[in-house]
XYZ file of C-alpha atoms in Angstrom:
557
model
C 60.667 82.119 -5.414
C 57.702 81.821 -2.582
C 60.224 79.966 -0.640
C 62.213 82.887 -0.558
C 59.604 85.209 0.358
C 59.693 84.930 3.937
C 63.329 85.970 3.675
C 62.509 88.534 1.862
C 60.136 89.772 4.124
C 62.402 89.404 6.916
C 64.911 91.461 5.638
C 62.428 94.316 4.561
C 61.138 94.473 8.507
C 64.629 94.994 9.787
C 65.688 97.237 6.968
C 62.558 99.033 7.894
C 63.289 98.751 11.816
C 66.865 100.838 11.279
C 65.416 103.320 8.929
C 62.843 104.099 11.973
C 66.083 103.780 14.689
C 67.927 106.132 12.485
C 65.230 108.756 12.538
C 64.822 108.379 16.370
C 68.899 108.844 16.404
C 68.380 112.055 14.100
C 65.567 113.448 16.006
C 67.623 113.262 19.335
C 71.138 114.529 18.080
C 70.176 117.005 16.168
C 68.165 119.467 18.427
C 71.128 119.076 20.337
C 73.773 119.554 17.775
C 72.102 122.717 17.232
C 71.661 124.108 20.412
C 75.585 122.960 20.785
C 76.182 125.330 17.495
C 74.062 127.980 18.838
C 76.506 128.398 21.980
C 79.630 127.748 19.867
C 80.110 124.475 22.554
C 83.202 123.166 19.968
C 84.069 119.808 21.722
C 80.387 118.905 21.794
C 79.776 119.608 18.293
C 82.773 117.372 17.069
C 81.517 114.772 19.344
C 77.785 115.060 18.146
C 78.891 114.800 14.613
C 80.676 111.269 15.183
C 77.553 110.358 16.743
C 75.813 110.997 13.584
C 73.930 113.707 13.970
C 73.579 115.566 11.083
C 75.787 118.604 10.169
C 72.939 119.940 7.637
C 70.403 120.159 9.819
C 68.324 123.617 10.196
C 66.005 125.031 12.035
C 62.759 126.936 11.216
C 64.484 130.271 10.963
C 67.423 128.122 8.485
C 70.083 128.274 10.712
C 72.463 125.295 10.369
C 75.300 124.329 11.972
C 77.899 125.887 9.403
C 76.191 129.298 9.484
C 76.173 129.200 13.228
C 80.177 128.117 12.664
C 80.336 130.494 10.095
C 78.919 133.353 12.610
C 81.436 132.562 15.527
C 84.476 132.125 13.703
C 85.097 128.818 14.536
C 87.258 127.544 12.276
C 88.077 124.111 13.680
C 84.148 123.197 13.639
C 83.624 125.270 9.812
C 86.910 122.761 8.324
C 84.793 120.066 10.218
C 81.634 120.886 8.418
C 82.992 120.960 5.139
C 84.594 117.682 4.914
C 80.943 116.260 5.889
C 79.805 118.459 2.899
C 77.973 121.060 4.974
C 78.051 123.730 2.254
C 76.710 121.957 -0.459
C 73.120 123.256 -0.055
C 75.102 126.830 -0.330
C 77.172 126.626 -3.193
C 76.403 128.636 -6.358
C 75.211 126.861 -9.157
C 77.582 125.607 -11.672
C 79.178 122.063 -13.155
C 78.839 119.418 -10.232
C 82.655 119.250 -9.429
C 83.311 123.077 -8.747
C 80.333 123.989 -7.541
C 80.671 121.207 -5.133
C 84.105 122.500 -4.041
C 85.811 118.902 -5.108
C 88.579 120.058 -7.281
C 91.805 119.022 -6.542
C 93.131 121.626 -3.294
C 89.909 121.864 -1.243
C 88.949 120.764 1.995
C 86.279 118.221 0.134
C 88.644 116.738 -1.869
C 91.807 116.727 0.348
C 90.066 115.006 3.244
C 88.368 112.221 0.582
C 84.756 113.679 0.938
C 82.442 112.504 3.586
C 82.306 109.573 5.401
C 80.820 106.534 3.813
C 78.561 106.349 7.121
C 77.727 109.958 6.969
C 73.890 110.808 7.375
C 74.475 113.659 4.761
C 76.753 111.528 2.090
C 73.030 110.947 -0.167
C 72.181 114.486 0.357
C 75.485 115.399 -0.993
C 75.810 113.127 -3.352
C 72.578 113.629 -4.737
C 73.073 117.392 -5.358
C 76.856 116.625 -7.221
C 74.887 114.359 -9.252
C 72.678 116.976 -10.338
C 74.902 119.602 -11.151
C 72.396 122.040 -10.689
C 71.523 125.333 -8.054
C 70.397 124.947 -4.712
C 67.041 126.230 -3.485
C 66.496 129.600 -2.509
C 68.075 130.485 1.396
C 67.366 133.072 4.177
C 70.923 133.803 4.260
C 74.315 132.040 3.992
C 76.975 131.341 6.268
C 79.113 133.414 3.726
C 76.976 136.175 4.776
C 77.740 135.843 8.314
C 80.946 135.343 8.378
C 81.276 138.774 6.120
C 79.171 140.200 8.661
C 81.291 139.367 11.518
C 84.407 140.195 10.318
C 85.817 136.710 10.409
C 88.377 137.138 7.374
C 89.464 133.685 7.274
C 86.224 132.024 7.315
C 85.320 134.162 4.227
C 88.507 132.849 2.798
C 87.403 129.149 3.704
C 83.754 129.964 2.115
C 84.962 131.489 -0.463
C 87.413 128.258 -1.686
C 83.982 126.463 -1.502
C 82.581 128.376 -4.598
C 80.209 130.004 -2.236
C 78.402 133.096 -4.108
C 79.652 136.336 -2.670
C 76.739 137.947 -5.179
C 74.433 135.572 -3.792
C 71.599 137.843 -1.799
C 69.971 137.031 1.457
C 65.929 136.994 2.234
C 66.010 141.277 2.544
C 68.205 141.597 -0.670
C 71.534 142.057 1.002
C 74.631 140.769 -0.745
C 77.642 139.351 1.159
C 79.023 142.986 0.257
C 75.724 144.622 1.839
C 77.260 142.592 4.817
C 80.473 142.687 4.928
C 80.109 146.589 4.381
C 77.633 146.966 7.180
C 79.932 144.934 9.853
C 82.486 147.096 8.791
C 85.408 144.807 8.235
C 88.113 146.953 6.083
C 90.255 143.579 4.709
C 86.609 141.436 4.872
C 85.243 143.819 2.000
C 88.654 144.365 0.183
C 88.328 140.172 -0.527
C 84.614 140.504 -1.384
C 85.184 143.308 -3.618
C 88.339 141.160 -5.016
C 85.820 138.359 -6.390
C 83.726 140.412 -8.055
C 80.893 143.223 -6.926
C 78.146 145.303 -8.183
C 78.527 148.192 -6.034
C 75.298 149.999 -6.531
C 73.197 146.833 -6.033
C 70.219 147.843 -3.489
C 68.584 145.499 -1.412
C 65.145 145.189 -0.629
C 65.112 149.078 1.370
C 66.704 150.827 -1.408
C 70.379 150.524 0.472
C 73.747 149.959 -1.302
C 76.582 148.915 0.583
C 77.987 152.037 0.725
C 75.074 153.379 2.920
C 75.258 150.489 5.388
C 78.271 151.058 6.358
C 79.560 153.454 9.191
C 83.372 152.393 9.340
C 85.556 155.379 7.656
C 88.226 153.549 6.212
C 85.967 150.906 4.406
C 83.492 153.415 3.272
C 86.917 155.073 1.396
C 87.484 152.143 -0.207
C 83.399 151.754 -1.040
C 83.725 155.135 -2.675
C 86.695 154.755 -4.443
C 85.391 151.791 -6.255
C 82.383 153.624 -7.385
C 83.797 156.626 -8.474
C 85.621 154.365 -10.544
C 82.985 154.056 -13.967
C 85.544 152.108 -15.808
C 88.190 149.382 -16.045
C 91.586 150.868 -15.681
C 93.325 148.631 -18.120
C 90.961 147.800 -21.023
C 88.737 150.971 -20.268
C 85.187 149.004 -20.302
C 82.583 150.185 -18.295
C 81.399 149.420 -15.390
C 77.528 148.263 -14.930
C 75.487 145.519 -13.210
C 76.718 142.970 -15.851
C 80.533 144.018 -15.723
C 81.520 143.770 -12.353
C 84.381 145.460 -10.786
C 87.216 143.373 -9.431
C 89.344 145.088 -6.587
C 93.323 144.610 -7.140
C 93.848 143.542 -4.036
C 97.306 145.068 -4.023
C 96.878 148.374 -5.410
C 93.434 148.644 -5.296
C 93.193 149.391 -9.273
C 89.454 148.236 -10.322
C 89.140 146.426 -13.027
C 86.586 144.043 -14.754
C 87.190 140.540 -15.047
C 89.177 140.130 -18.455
C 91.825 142.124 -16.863
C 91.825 140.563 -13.554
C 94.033 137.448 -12.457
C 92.582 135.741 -9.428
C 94.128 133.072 -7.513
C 94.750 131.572 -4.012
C 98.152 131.728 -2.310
C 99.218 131.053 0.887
C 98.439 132.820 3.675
C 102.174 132.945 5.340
C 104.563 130.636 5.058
C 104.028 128.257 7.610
C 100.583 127.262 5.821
C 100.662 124.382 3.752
C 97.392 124.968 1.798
C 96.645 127.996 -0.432
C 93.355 129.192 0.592
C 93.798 133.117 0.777
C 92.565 134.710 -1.952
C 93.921 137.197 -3.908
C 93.269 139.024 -7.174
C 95.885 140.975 -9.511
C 95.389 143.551 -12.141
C 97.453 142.205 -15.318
C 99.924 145.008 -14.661
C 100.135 144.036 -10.988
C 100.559 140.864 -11.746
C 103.307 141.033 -14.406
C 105.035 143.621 -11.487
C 104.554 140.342 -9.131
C 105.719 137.548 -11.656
C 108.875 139.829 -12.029
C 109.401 140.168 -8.198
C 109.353 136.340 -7.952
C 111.249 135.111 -10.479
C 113.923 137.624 -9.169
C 113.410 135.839 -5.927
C 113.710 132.523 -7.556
C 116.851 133.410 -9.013
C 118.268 134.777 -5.699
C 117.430 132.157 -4.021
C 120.084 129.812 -5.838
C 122.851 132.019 -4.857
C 125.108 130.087 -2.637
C 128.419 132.447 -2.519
C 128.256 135.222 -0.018
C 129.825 137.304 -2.900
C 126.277 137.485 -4.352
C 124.407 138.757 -0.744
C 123.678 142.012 -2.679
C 121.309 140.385 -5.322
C 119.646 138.472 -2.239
C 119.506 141.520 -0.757
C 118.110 143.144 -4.361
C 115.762 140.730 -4.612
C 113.956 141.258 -1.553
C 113.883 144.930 -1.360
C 111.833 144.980 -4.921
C 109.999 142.332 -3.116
C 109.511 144.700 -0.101
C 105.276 145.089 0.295
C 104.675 143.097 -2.896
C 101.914 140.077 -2.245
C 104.795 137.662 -3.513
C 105.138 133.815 -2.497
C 105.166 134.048 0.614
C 107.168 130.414 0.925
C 109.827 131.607 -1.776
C 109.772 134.887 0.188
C 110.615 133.568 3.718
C 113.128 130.762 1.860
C 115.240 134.077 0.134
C 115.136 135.748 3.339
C 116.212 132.804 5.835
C 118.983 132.472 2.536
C 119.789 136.256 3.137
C 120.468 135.583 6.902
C 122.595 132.440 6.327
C 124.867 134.428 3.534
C 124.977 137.221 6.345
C 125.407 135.051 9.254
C 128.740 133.622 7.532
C 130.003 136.884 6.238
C 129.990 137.667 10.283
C 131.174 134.520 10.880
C 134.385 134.989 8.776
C 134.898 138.770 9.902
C 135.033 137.539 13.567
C 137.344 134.829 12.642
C 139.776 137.372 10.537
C 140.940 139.454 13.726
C 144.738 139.067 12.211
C 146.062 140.673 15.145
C 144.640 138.411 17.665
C 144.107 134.805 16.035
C 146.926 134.999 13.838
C 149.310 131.959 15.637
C 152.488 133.236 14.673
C 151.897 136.832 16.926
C 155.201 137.396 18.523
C 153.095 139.388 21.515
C 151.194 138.803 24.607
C 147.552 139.388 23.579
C 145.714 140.611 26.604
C 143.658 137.665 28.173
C 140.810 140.149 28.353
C 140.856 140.866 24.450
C 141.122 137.300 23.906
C 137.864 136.532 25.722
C 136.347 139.388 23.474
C 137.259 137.965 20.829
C 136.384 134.698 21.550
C 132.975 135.952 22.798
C 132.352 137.720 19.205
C 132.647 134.502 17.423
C 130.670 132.902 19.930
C 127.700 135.082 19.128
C 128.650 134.611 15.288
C 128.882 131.144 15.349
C 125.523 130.626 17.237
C 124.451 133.051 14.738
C 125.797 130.987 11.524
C 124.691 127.655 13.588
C 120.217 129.385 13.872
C 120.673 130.272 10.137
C 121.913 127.168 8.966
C 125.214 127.821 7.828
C 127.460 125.595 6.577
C 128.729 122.874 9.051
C 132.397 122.914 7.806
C 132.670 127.026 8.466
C 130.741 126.639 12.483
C 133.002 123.764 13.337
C 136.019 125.666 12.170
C 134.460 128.886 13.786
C 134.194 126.555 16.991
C 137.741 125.191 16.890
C 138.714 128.589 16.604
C 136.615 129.536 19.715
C 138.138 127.396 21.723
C 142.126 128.316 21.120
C 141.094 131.625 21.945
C 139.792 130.802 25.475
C 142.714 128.730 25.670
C 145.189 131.595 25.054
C 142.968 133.590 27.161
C 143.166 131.285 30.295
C 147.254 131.032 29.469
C 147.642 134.660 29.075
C 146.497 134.968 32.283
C 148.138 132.738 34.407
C 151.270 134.233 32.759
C 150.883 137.379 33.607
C 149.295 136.904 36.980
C 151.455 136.802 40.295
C 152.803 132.842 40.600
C 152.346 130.931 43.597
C 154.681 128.165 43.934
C 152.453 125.842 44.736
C 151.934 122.180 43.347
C 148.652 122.394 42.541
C 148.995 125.851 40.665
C 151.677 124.747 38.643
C 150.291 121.518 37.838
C 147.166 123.531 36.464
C 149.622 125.662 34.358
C 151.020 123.127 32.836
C 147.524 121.819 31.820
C 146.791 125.710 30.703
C 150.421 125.056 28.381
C 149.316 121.156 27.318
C 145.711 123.082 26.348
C 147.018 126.133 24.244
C 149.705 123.510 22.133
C 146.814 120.857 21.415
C 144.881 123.997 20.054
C 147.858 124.634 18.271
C 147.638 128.232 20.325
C 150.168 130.995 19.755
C 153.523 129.335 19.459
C 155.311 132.979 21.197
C 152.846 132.597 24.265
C 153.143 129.136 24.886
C 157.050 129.042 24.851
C 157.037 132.200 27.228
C 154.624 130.109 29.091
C 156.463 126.996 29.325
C 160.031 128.795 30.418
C 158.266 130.547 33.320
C 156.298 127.610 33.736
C 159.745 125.621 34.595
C 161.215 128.945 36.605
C 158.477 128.377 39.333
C 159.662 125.500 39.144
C 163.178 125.699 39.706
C 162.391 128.227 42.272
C 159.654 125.960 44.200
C 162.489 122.905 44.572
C 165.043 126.100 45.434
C 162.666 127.187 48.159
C 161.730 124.159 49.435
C 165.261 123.324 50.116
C 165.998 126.533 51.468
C 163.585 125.656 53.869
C 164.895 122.826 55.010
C 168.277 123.644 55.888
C 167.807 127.447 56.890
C 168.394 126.782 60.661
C 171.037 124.060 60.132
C 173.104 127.054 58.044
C 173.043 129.345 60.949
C 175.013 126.687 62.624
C 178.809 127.350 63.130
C 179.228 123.884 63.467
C 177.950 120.482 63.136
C 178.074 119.840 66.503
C 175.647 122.645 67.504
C 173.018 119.909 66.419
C 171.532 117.973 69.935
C 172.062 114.771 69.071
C 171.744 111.094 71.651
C 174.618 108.671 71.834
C 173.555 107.512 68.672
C 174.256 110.568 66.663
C 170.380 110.424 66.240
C 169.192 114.532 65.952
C 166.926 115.084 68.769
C 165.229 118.904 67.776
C 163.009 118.714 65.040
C 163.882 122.010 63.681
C 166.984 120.033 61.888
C 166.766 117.652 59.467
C 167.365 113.907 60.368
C 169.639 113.011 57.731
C 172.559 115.135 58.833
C 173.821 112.225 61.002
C 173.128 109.870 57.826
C 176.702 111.145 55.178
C 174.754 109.217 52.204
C 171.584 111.153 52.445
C 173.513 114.360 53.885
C 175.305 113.497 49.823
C 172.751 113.185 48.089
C 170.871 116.009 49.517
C 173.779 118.439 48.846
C 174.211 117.131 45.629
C 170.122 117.710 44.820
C 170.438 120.557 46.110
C 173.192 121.602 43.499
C 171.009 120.456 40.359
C 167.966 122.540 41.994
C 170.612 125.688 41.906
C 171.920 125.254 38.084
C 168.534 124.285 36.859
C 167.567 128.079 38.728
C 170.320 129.739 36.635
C 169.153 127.993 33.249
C 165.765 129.261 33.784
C 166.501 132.806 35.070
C 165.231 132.198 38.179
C 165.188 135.105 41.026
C 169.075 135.743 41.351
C 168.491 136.906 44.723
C 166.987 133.120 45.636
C 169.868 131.953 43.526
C 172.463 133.802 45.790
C 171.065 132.867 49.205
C 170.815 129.198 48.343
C 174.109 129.225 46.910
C 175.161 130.553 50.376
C 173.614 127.905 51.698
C 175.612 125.278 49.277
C 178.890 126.786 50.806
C 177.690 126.411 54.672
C 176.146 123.208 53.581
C 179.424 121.982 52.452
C 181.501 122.451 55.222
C 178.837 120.970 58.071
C 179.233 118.252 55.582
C 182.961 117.446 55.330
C 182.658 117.992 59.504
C 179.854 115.436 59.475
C 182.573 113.276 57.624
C 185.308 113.973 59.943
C 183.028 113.171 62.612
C 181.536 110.047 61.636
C 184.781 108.443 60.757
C 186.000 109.155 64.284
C 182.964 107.554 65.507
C 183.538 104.684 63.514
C 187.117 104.522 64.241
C 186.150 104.342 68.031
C 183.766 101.675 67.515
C 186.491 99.863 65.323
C 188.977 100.123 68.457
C 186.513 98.927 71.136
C 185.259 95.828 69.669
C 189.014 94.953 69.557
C 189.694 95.457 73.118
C 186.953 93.250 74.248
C 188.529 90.597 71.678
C 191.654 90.516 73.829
């Protein structure tokens, strides 16, 4: 044992070394942390706080960092504060798990209480242990918060079983407060939890004659013109305290009041507003939701009206507000696709089998409408089977559109345009478009056509048809054609043939696809000229050749 003793000793010096460098630590940080409360500096006071200062530090006049939160309406710092336990000293007295705020759903207990390392874990501790009230304060942040008007930091205190009877150092109640800041909704929650209305403080004062703000003095004097419970008719005194509905604003006492905490809105994932129900009003509620509930496992757009039914009785009822936003978002999807079909039911436009042209114009309009509807459908999350038919849809339309038209639009005969029409035609049939538009599409599609190859062959020979004869063409000794406003094949009888006979196929392939007779009739003009220039060429080439044949067998000799 003495051998260990210098150990021991050892130890006991540095234990006794960081209990004096924690001090020094303290005594730094938190003048600082204070002074960083007092000018609402957020950043600093999160920092400060992870530097161990600590969060339940006061000063002589008992201001601590959560009633200086709790005054500014900083909410990010006040959540801060009360996962290091920086309301315990406030709490109301009461067994050591709710008055400490650690049952399941607060801030305390969600966030796993306060850091092992935390200067003010023994404090806390120490006081959960005990179970018992905290010493008298000045005020509470409670107080200032109702003072302020800063409704959701009430809410946040509130969750924390802080008192909202619970009188400052002159006798004011957080209803003295919240009355004399002035806050309409800020008293409506106080009165909610529980008030004695004619409580005076230390100058005589009830709530009603600190405050100055008309609407909130109305609701002041209703409350205390109210002697007795509306439901179970008990009256009202500074034992049996009046509980504001905080729907109807029926006052009741506590037996007939249901008080709970819901969510704020629906994007909030914790339930820390408060509210409290008469019985009736609550029974009225229960009834709302569970018509809600039931709505909200409609799936056939046959049933919209008891979605619909469902949230008009819900209409200004404090109802889940998750299960309300979840039947209304259901209400806009069963809409959304009862558009969605409507704008795809246009039988006189979508229908395939519409022996008509369809104005390209309408078609666009129509295939605008269900592109609005299908967005529409798509934002509300309606089915994925309807949108993608609604799109397939979409796009035949502006197929039949972009068809319509071309067809109806003055033709160039061009390559590129009719190669683009025929891609319009390919388009409309892969889209399985209107079977009437895209054959009347495809026969004028092969008339430009015709009359294109007519044309261009028209072209060609137009000055060699003016001709009289083939020997009106200025040719060299070699029967080559010298002008190039004829074409060079005329000395060539294959190509002069096969050119003639093209030209024929061009011509009946015009009359098969009612082409313009008047084309038709000059370029069978043309055929006739064409003809005889031809034979001629004939006559004249075999002469040539004869010639030829003759003089080759004179030199011979």
């Amino acid at each position: 044992m003495d051998a260990d003793a210098p150990f021991d000793s050892q130890a006991e010096e540095e234990e006794e070394e960081e209990k004096e460098t924690r001090s020094q630590q303290l005594a730094r940080l938190n003048p600082i942390l204070l002074e960083a409360c007092r000018c609402n500096h957020t950043s600093n006071i999160i920092s400060l706080i992870e530097e161990m200062a600590d969060p339940m530090v006061e000063d002589e006049n008992q201001w601590s960092p959560i009633i200086w939160a709790s005054s500014h309406g900083n909410e990010e710092v006040l959540r801060r504060l009360l996962v290091e336990q920086a309301h315990a000293p406030y709490q109301r007295a009461g067994t050591s798990l709710e008055s400490m705020g650690m049952l399941p759903g607060s801030p305390s207990s969600a966030s796993g209480g306060p850091r092992p390392s935390s200067p003010t874990s023994p404090v806390a501790a120490s006081m959960i242990a005990g179970g018992c009230g905290v010493g008298k304060k000045k005020h509470t942040p409670l107080h200032w918060a109702a003072y302020r008007g800063h409704l959701r930091i009430v809410w946040l205190l509130l969750q924390q079983k802080m008192s909202p009877i619970e009188s400052d150092g002159l006798g004011n109640t957080v209803l003295h407060q919240a009355a004399a800041g002035g806050d309409h909704d800020v008293t409506a929650v106080i009165l909610s939890q529980g008030a004695d209305v004619f409580m005076k403080n230390k100058r005589g004062h009830t709530a009603f004659d600190m405050c100055t703000n008309v609407p909130t003095q109305k609701l002041l004097h209703h409350c205390m013109q109210t002697k007795a419970c509306v439901i179970t008719s008990k009256g009202f005194s500074a034992t049996v305290l009046r509980y504001l509905c905080s729907w109807t604003h029926a006052v009741v006492c506590k037996e007939a009041a249901v008080r709970m905490w819901v969510y704020e809105n629906a994007k909030r994932n914790e339930k820390e507003k408060p509210l409290t129900l008469s019985r009736e009003a609550k029974e009225t509620v229960d009834t709302a939701e569970r018509m809600l509930e039931v709505a909200n496992k409609v799936e056939k757009t046959e049933d919209l009206d008891q979605v619909i039914a469902a949230l008009e009785n819900a209409e200004g009822k404090p109802v889940d507000a998750k299960l309300h936003k979840a039947t209304t978002k259901l209400r806009g999807k069963l809409e959304s696709t009862i558009r969605l079909h409507e704008a795809m039911a246009n039988k006189s436009i979508i229908k395939p089998e519409v022996e008509e042209i369809i104005p390209a114009d309408d078609l666009a309009m129509a295939a605008d409408n269900l592109a609005r509807a299908i967005q529409d459908a798509i934002r509300r999350r309606a089915e994925k089977s309807l949108t993608d038919t609604g799109a397939n849809l979409r796009r035949r339309l502006l197929c039949e559109a972009n068809l319509s038209r071309y067809l109806v639009a003055t033709p160039k005969l061009t390559v590129g345009y009719i190669r683009y029409f025929q891609e319009l035609i390919d388009a409309c049939i892969t889209e399985s478009g209107n079977q009437h538009l895209i054959k009347l599409s495809t026969a004028f599609r092969k008339r430009i056509s015709a009359e294109r190859a007519m044309t261009l062959k028209f072209d060609e020979v137009e000055e060699l048809c003016k001709l009289s004869s083939i020997e009106e063409v200025p040719m060299d000794e070699e029967r080559n054609v010298t002008d190039k406003k004829y074409p060079e094949w005329i000395a060539d009888i294959e190509k002069f043939s096969a050119f003639q006979e093209e030209y024929v196929k061009d011509v009946e392939y015009g009359r098969e696809t009612i082409s313009s007779e008047t084309l038709v009739a000059k370029c069978e003009a043309q055929l006739t000229i064409l003809e005889d220039l031809l034979m001629e060429q004939r006559q004249i080439t075999e002469e040539v050749n004869l010639k030829k044949k003759k003089g080759k067998g004179a030199k011979k000799k």
